[in-house]
Short mmCIF file of C-alpha atoms in Angstrom, two decimals:
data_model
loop_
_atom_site.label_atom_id
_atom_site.label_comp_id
_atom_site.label_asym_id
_atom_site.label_seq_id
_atom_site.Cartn_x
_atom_site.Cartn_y
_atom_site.Cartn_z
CA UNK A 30 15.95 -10.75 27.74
CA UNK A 31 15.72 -8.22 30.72
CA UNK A 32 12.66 -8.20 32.74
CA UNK A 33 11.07 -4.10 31.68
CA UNK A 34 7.69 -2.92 32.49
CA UNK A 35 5.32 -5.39 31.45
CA UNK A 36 3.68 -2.26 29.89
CA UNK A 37 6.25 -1.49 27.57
CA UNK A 38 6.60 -5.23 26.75
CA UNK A 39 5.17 -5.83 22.93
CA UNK A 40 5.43 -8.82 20.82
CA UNK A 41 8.38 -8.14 18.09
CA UNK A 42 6.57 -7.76 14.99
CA UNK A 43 4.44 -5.00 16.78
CA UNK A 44 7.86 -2.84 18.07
CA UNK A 45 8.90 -3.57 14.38
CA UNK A 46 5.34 -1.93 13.14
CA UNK A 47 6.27 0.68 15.52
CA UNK A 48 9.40 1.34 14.52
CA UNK A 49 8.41 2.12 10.97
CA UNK A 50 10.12 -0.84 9.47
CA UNK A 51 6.31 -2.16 7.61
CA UNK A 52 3.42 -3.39 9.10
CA UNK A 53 2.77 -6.01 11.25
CA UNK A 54 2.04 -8.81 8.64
CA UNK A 55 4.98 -7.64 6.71
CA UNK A 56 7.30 -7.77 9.57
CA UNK A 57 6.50 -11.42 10.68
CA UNK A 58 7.67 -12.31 7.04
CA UNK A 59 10.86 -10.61 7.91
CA UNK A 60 11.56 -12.50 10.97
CA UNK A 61 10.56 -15.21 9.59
CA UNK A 62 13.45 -14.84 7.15
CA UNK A 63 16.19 -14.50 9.80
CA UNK A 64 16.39 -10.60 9.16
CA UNK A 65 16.21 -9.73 12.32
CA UNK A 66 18.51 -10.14 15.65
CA UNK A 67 17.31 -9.04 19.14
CA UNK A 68 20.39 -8.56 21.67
CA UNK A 69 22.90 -9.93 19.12
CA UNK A 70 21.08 -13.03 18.62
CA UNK A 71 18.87 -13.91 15.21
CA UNK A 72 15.39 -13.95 16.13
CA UNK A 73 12.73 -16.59 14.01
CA UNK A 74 10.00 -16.57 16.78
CA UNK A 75 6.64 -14.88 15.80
CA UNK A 76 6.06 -14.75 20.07
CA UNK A 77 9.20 -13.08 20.56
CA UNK A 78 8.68 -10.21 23.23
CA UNK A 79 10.95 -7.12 23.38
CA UNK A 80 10.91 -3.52 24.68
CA UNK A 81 12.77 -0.68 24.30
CA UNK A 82 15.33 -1.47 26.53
CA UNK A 83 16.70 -4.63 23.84
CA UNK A 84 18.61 -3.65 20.97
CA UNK A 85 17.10 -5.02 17.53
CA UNK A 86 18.23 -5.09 14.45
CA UNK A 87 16.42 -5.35 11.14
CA UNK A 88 19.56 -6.23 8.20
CA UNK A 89 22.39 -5.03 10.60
CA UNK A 90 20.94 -2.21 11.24
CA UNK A 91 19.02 -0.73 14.38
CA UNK A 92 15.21 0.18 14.83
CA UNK A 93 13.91 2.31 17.26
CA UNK A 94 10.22 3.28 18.45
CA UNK A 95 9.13 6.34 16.81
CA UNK A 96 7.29 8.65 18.61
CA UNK A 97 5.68 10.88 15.54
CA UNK A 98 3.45 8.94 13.41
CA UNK A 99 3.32 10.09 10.08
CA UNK A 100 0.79 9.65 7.32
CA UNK A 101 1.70 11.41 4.01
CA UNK A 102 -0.38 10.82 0.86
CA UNK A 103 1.62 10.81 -2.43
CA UNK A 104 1.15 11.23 -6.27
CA UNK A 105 3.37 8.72 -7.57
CA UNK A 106 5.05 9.49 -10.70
CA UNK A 107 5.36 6.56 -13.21
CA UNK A 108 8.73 5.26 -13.21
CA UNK A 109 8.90 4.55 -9.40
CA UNK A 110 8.52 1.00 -7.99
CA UNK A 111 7.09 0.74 -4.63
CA UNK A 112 9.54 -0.73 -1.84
CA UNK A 113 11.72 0.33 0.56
CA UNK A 114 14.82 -0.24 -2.01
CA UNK A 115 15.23 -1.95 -4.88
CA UNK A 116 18.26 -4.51 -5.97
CA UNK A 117 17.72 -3.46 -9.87
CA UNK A 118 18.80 0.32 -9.19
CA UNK A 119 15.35 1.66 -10.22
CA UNK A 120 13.57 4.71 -8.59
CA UNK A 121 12.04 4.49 -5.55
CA UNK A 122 8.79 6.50 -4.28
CA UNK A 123 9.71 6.56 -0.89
CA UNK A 124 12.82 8.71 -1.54
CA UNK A 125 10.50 11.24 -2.96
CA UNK A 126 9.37 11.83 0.99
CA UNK A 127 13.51 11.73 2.52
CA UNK A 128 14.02 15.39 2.60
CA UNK A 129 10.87 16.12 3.84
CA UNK A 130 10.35 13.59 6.76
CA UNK A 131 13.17 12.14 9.24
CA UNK A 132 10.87 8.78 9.90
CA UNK A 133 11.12 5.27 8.05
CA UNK A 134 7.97 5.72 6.28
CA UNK A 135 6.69 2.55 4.00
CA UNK A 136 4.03 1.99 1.16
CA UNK A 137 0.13 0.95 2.69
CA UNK A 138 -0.46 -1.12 -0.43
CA UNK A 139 1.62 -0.98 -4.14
CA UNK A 140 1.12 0.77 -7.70
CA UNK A 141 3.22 -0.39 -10.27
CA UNK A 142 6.42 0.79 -11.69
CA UNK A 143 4.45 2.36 -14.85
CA UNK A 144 1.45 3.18 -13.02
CA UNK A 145 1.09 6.94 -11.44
CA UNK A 146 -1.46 8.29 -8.62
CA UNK A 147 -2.14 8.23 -5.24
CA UNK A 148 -0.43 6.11 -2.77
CA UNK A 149 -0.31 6.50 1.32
CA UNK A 150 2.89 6.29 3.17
CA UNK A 151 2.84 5.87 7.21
CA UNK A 152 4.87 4.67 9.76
CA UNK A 153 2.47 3.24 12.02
CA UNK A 154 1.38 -0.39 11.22
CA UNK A 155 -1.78 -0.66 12.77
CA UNK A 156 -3.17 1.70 9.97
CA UNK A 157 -1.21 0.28 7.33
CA UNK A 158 -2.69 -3.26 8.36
CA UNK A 159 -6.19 -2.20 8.47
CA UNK A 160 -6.45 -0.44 5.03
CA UNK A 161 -4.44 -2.87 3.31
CA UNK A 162 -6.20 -6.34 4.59
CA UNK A 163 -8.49 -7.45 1.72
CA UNK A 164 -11.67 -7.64 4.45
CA UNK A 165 -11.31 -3.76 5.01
CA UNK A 166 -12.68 -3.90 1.05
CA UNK A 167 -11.01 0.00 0.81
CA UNK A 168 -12.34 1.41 -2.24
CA UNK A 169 -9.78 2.86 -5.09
CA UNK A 170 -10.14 4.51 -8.13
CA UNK A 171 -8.56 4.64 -11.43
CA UNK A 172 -8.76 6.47 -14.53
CA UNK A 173 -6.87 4.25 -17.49
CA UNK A 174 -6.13 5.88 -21.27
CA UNK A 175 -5.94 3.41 -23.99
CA UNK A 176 -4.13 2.96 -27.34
CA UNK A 177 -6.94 1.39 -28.55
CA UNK A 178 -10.92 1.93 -29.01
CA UNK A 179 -12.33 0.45 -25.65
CA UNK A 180 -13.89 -2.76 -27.00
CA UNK A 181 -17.65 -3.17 -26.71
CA UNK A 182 -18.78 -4.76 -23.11
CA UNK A 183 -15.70 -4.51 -21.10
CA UNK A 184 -17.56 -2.38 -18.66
CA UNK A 185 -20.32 -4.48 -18.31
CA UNK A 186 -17.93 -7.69 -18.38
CA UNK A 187 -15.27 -6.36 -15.91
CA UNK A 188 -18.36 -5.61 -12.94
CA UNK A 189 -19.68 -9.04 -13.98
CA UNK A 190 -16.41 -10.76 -13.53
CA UNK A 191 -13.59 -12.21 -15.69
CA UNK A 192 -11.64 -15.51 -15.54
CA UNK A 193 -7.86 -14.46 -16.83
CA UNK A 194 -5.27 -18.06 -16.42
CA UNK A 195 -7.59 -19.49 -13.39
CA UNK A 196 -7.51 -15.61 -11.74
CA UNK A 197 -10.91 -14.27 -11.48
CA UNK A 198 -11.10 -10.64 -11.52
CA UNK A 199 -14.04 -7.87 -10.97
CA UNK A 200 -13.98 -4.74 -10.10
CA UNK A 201 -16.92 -2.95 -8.19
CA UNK A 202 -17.63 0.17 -10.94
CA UNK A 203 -16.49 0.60 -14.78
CA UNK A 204 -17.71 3.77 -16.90
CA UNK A 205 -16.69 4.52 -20.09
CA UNK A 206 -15.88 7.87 -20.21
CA UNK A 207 -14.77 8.54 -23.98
CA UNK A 208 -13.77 5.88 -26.86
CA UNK A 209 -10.24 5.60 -25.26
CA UNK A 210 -10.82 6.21 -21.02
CA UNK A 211 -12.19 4.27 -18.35
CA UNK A 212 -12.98 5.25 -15.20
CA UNK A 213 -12.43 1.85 -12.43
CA UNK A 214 -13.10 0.70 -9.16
CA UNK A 215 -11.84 -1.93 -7.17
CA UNK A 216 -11.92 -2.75 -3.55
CA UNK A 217 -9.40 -6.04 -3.52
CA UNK A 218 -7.13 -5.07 -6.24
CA UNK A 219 -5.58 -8.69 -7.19
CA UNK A 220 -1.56 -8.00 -8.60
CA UNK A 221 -1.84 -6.02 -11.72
CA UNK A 222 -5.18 -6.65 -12.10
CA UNK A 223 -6.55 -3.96 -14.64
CA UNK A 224 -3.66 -4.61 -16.97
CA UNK A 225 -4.29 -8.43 -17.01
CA UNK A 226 -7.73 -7.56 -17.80
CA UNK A 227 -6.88 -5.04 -20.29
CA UNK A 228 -3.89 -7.02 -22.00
CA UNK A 229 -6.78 -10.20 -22.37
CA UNK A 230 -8.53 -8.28 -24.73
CA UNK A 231 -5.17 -6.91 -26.16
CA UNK A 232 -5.78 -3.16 -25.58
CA UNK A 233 -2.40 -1.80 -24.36
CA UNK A 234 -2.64 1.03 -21.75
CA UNK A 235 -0.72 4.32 -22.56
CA UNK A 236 -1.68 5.89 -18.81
CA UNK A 237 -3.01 4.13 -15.35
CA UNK A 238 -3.40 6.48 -12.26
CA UNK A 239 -5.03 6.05 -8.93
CA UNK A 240 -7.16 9.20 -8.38
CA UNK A 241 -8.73 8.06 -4.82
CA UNK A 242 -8.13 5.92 -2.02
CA UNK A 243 -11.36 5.97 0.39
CA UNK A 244 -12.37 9.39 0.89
CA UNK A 245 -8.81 10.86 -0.01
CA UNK A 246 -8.58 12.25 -3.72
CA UNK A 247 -6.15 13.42 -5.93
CA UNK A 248 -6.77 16.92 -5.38
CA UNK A 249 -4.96 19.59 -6.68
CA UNK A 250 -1.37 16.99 -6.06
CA UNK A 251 0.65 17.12 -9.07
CA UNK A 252 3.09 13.90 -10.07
CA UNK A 253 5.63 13.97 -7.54
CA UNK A 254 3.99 16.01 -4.88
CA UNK A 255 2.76 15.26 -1.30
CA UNK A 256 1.14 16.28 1.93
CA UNK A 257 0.12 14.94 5.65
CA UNK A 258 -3.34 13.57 5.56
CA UNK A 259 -5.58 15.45 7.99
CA UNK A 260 -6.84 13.91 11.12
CA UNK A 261 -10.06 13.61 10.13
CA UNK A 262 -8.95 11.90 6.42
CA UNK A 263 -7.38 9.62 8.56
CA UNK A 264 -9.92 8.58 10.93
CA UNK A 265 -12.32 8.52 7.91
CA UNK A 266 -10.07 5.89 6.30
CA UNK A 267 -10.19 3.96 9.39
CA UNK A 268 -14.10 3.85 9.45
CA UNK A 269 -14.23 2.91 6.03
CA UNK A 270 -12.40 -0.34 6.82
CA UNK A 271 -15.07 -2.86 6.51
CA UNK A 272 -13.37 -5.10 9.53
CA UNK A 273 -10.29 -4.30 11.96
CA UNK A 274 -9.47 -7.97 12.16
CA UNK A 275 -5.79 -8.17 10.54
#
């Protein structure tokens, strides 16, 4: 590779973060899966250094560093899956953002494809890694509707802790709010936790939605809508993070 200011030299899964493609953990696993060529050659090395004088390509196509960084909070409708694009034809959120922003913007974190609520979209991966690393121990908020009567205890159970198929799940607050809504906190958030939870005491859930991430709320955002987080949201989200170790 050509010999460019040492300044602008980066590692590649950093000018990949920077490029908007996902964040840094998220692009090693693409190299790692031969997605990615630098200069016309396929590129497994984790240590691989580039700048923005080398041409790489993520799937065929080129990245670029992007100057703007953009961090747009969403209120995901149900019915959209959370990825860049999906193979099965469903909705995705991130085309909800297209017309609005020019940048490659990605998901910090996942809901569901029948859960609705707040979700952060960014294209710088620093940000994205430190709020979505389990250590940062981000706090989010959900309020879940039932089919069912809420059974007796599931609050108190839930904070305590549940063992679901060798998974062990607890969330940080439960209130019962009425004989069919919940109100929930987690901080790690294990894959589909509160329906797991839920679905072991076989109470199906007619509505899930995230209604804060941090110090961000819902606000007046209706299903669908979105808007730049504020500076000071942002950097408030960064001092929540428990740890910047990612």
């Amino acid at each position: 590779m050509p010999d460019n200011n040492l300044q602008d030299v980066m590692r590649l899964q950093v000018y990949m973060a920077r490029s908007g493609v996902a964040s840094r953990r998220a692009s090693e696993a693409i190299i790692l899966a031969g997605r990615v060529s630098v200069n016309g050659a396929v590129v497994t090395e984790l240590g691989t250094k580039v700048s923005p004088n080398d041409k790489v390509l993520v799937d065929g196509k080129e990245i670029h560093l992007e100057e703007t960084k953009r961090y747009v909070l969403l209120n995901k409708p149900a019915g959209y899956v959370c990825s860049l694009s999906d193979e099965k034809g469903r909705a995705v959120a991130a085309d909800l953002l297209k017309e609005t922003y020019s940048e490659r913007l990605y998901n910090v974190g996942r809901l569901d494809m029948f859960s609705s609520g707040l979700i952060i979209f960014t294209n710088d991966g620093e940000f994205a890694a430190k709020l979505s690393h389990p250590s940062a121990e981000m706090e989010k908020e959900y309020i879940v509707d039932t089919s069912l009567p809420l059974p007796r205890g599931l609050c108190e159970d839930f904070m305590k802790g549940l063992r679901i198929e060798d998974t062990f799940y607890r969330c940080k607050e439960a209130e019962e709010l009425n004989s069919h809504r919940m109100r929930i906190v987690l901080v790690e958030g294990k894959n589909r936790e509160i329906r797991r939870v839920f679905e072991s005491r076989e109470i199906g859930i007619k509505s899930l939605m995230r209604i804060r991430i941090g110090c961000v709320g819902v606000g007046g955002l209706q299903f669908g809508e979105f808007r730049d987080l504020t500076q000071s949201e942002i950097q408030a989200l960064v001092r929540l993070c428990k740890t910047s170790q990612y």
